[in-house]
Short mmCIF file of C-alpha atoms in Angstrom, two decimals:
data_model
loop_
_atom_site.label_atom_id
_atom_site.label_comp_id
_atom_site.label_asym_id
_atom_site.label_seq_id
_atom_site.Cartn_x
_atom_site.Cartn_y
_atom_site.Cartn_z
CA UNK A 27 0.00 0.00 0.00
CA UNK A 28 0.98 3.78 -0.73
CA UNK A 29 1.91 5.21 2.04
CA UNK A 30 2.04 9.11 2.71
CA UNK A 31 3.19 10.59 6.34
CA UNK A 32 2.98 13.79 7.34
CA UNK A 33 5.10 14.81 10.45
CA UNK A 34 1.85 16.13 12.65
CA UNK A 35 -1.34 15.53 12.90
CA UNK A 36 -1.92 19.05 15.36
CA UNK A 37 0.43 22.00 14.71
CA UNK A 38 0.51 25.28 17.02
CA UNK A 39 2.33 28.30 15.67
CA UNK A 40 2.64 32.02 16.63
CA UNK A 41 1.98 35.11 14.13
CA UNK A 42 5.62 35.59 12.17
CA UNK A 43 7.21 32.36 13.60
CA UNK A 44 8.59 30.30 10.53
CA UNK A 45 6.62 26.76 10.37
CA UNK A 46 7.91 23.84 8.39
CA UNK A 47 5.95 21.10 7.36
CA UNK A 48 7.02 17.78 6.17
CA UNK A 49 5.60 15.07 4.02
CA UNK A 50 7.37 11.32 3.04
CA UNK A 51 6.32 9.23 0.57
CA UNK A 52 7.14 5.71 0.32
CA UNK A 53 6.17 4.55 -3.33
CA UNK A 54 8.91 6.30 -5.47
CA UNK A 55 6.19 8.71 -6.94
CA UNK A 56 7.26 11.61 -9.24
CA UNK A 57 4.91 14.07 -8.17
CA UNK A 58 3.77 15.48 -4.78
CA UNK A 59 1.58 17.88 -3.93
CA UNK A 60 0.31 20.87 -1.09
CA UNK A 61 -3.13 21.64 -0.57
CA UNK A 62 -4.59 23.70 2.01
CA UNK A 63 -8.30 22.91 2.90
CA UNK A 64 -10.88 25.03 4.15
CA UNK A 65 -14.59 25.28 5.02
CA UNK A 66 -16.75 25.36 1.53
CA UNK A 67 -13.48 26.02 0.16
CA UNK A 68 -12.76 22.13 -0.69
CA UNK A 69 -9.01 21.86 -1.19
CA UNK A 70 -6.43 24.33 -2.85
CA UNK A 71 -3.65 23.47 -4.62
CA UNK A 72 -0.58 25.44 -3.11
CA UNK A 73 2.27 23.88 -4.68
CA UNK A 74 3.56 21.13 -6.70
CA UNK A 75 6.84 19.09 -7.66
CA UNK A 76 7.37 17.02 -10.62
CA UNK A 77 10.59 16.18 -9.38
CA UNK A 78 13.82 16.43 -7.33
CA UNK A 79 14.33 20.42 -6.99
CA UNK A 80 11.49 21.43 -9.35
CA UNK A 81 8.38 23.14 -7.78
CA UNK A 82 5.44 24.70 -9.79
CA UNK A 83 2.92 27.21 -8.08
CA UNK A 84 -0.36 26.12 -7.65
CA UNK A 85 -3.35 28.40 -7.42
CA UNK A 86 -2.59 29.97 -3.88
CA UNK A 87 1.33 29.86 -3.16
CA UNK A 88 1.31 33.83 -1.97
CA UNK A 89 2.91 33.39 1.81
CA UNK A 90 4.38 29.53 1.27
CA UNK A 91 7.16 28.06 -0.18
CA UNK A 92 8.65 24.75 -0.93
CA UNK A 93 11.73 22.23 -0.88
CA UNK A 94 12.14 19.16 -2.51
CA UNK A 95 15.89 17.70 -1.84
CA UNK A 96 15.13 14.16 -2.60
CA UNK A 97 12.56 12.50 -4.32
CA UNK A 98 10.36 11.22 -1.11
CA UNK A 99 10.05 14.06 0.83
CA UNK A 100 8.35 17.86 0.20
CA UNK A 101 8.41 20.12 2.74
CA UNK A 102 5.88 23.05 2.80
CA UNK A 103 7.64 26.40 4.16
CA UNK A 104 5.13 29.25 6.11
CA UNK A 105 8.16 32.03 6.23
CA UNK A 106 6.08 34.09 8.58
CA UNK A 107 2.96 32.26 9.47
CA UNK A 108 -0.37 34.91 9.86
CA UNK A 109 -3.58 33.87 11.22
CA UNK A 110 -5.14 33.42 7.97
CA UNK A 111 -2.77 30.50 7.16
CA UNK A 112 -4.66 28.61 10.09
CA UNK A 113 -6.08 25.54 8.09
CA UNK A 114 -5.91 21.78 7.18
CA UNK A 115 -3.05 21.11 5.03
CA UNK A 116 -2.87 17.96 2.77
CA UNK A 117 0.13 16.29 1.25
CA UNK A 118 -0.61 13.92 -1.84
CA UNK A 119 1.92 12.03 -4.00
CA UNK A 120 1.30 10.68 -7.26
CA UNK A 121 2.36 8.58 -9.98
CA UNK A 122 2.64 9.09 -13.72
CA UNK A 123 -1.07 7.98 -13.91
CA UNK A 124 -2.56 10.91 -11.85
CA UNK A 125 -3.82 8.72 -9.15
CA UNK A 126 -3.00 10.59 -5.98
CA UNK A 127 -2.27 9.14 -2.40
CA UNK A 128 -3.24 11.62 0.65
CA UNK A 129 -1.20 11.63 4.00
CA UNK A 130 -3.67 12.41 6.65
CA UNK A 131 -3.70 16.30 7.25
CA UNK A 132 -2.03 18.94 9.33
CA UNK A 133 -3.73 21.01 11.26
CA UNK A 134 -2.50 24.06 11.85
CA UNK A 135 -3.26 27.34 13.71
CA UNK A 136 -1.46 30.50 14.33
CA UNK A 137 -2.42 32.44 16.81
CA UNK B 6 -9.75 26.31 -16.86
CA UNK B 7 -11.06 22.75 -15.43
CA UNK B 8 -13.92 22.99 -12.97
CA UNK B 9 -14.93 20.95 -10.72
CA UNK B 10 -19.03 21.47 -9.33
CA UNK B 11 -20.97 19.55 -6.43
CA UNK B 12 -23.94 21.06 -5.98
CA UNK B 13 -25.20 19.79 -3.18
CA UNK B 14 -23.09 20.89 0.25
CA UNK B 15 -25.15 18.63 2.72
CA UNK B 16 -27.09 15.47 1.61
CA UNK B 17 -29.10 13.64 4.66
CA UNK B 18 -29.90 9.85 4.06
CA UNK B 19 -31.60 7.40 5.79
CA UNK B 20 -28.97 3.77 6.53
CA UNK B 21 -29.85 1.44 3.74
CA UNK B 22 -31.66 3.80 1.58
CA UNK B 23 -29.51 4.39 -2.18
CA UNK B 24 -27.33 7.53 -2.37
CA UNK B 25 -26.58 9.42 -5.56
CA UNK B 26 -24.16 12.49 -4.96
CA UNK B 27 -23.71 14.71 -7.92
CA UNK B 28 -20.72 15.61 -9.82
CA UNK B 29 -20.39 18.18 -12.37
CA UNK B 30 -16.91 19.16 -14.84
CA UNK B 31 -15.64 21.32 -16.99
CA UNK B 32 -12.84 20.35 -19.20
CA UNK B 33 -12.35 20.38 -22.89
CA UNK B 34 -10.68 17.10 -23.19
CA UNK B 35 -11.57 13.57 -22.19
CA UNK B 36 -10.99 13.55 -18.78
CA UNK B 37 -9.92 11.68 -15.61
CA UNK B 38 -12.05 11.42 -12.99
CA UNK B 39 -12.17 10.19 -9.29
CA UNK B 40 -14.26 10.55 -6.69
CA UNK B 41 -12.47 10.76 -3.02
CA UNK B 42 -14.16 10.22 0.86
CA UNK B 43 -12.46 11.95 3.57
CA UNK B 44 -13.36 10.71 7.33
CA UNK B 45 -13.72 13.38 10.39
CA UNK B 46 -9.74 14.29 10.65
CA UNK B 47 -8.68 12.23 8.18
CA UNK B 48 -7.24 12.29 4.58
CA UNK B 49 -8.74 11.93 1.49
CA UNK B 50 -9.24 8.47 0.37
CA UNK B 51 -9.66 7.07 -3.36
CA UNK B 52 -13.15 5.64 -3.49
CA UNK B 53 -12.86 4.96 -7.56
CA UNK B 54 -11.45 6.82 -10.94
CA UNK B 55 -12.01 7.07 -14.58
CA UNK B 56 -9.31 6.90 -16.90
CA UNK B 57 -10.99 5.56 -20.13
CA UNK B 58 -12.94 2.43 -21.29
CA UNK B 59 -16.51 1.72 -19.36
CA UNK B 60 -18.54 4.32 -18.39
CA UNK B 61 -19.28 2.55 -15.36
CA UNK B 62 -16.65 2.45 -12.51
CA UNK B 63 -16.37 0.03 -9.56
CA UNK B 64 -14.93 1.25 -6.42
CA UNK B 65 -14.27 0.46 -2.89
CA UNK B 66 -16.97 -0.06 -0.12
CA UNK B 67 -19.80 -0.46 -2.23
CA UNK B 68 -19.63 2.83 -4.53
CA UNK B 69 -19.62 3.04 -8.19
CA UNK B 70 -19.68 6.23 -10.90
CA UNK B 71 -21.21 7.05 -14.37
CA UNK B 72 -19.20 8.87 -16.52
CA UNK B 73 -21.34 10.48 -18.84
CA UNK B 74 -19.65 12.49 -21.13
CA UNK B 75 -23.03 14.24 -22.67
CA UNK B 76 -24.25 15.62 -19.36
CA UNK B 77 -20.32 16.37 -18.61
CA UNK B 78 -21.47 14.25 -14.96
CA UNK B 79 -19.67 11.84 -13.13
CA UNK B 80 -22.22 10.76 -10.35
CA UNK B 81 -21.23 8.56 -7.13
CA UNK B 82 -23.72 5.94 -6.12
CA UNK B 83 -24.17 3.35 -3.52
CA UNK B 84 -27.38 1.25 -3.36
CA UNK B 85 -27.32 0.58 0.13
CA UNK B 86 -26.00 3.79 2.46
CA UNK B 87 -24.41 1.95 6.02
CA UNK B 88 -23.67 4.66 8.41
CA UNK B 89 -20.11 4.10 8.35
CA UNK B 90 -20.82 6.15 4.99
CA UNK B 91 -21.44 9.50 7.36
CA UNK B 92 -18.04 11.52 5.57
CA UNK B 93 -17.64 13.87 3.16
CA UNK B 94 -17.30 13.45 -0.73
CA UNK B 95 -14.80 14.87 -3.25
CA UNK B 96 -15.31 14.70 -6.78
CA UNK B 97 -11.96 16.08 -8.97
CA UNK B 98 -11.15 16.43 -12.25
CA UNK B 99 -7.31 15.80 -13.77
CA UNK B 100 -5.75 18.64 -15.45
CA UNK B 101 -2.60 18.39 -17.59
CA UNK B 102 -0.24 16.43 -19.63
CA UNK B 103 0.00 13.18 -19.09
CA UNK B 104 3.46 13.35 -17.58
CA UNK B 105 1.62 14.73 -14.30
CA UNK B 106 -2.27 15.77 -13.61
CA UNK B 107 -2.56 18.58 -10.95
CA UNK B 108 -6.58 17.77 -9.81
CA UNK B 109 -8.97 20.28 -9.60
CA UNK B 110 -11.28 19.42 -6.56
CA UNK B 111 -14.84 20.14 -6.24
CA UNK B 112 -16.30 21.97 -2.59
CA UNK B 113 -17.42 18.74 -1.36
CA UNK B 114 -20.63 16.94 0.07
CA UNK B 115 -21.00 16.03 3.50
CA UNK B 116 -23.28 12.86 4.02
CA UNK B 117 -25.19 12.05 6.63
CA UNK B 118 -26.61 9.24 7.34
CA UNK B 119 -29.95 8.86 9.93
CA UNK B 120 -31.01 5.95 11.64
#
């Protein structure tokens, strides 16, 4: 089975602290994935990676940025977390195929 | 630009009735499809996907999908809701090259299920 970890389940931050958040895969996928989720919202795409060191923006990346050093982990980067970053985050991986695997969620709020 | 639309937010159904949660796209292409449940706290899990061939798609615990390319409508259905069902459904679209689909997501249905 695919398997996709993300490093916490329940995340407290302060306003302008930096907040780093991890996600392995374990299936050798190509791509990965950050989403934010929100309330009526469904999920956002914040950034993407079809590969070792290459990142694409998604359709929200303003405030976030990304590192991909090897090919099973993406980190998502908050440089100076604000209160309207508080949300679910979602890490997905993906093969060639477009089939993507979830980790669980993040859940993070900055107060 | 794909589009993803579930038009119902809340759907209420009684266990063991049938359940038919609506999915609508936009894309210009043929399209890939899946439909996604995500528990209370949890992830999203794959329920089923369309790629190409049968219209009809199997999936896991129960559910299947019609792709119907003239209504541009992917529909999940279950004949038989259990309340283990009680979650909320995504319905995305793929979008891009075949060397990697970004998915557009719908807004989601939450399901409940009554007694």
């Amino acid at each position: 089975d695919v398997k996709v970890t993300q490093s916490s389940r329940y995340l407290v931050k302060r306003t302008g602290e930096k907040v780093f958040l991890e996600c392995v895969q374990d299936m050798d996928h190509e791509n990965m994935f950050w989403y934010r989720q929100d309330p009526g919202l469904g999920l956002r795409l914040i950034y993407f990676s079809y590969d070792v060191k290459m990142k694409e923006k998604g359709d929200i990346p303003e405030g976030y940025s990304v590192s991909r050093e090897k090919k099973e982990r993406f980190s998502l980067i908050l440089e100076s977390a604000s209160t309207n970053q508080t949300s679910m985050y979602l890490c997905a991986s993906s093969s060639q195929r477009g089939e993507q695997f979830f980790g669980p969620g993040t859940r993070l709020t900055v107060l | 630009a794909q589009s993803v639309t579930q038009p119902d937010i809340h759907i209420t159904v009684s266990e063991g009735a049938s359940l038919e949660l609506r999915c609508n796209y936009s894309y210009g292409a043929t399209p890939y499809l899946f439909w996604y449940v995500q528990s209370p706290g949890q992830g999203l899990q794959l329920l089923l996907k369309y790629f190409s061939g049968d219209t009809l798609v199997q999936g896991i615990k129960g559910f299947e999908a019609e792709f119907k390319r003239s209504q541009s409508s992917f529909n999940l259905r279950k004949p038989s809701v259990h309340w283990s069902d009680a979650a909320e459904y995504f319905c995305a679209v793929g979008a891009g090259n075949t060397g990697f689909q970004k998915l557009v997501f719908g807004t989601g249905t939450r399901l409940l299920v009554s007694p």
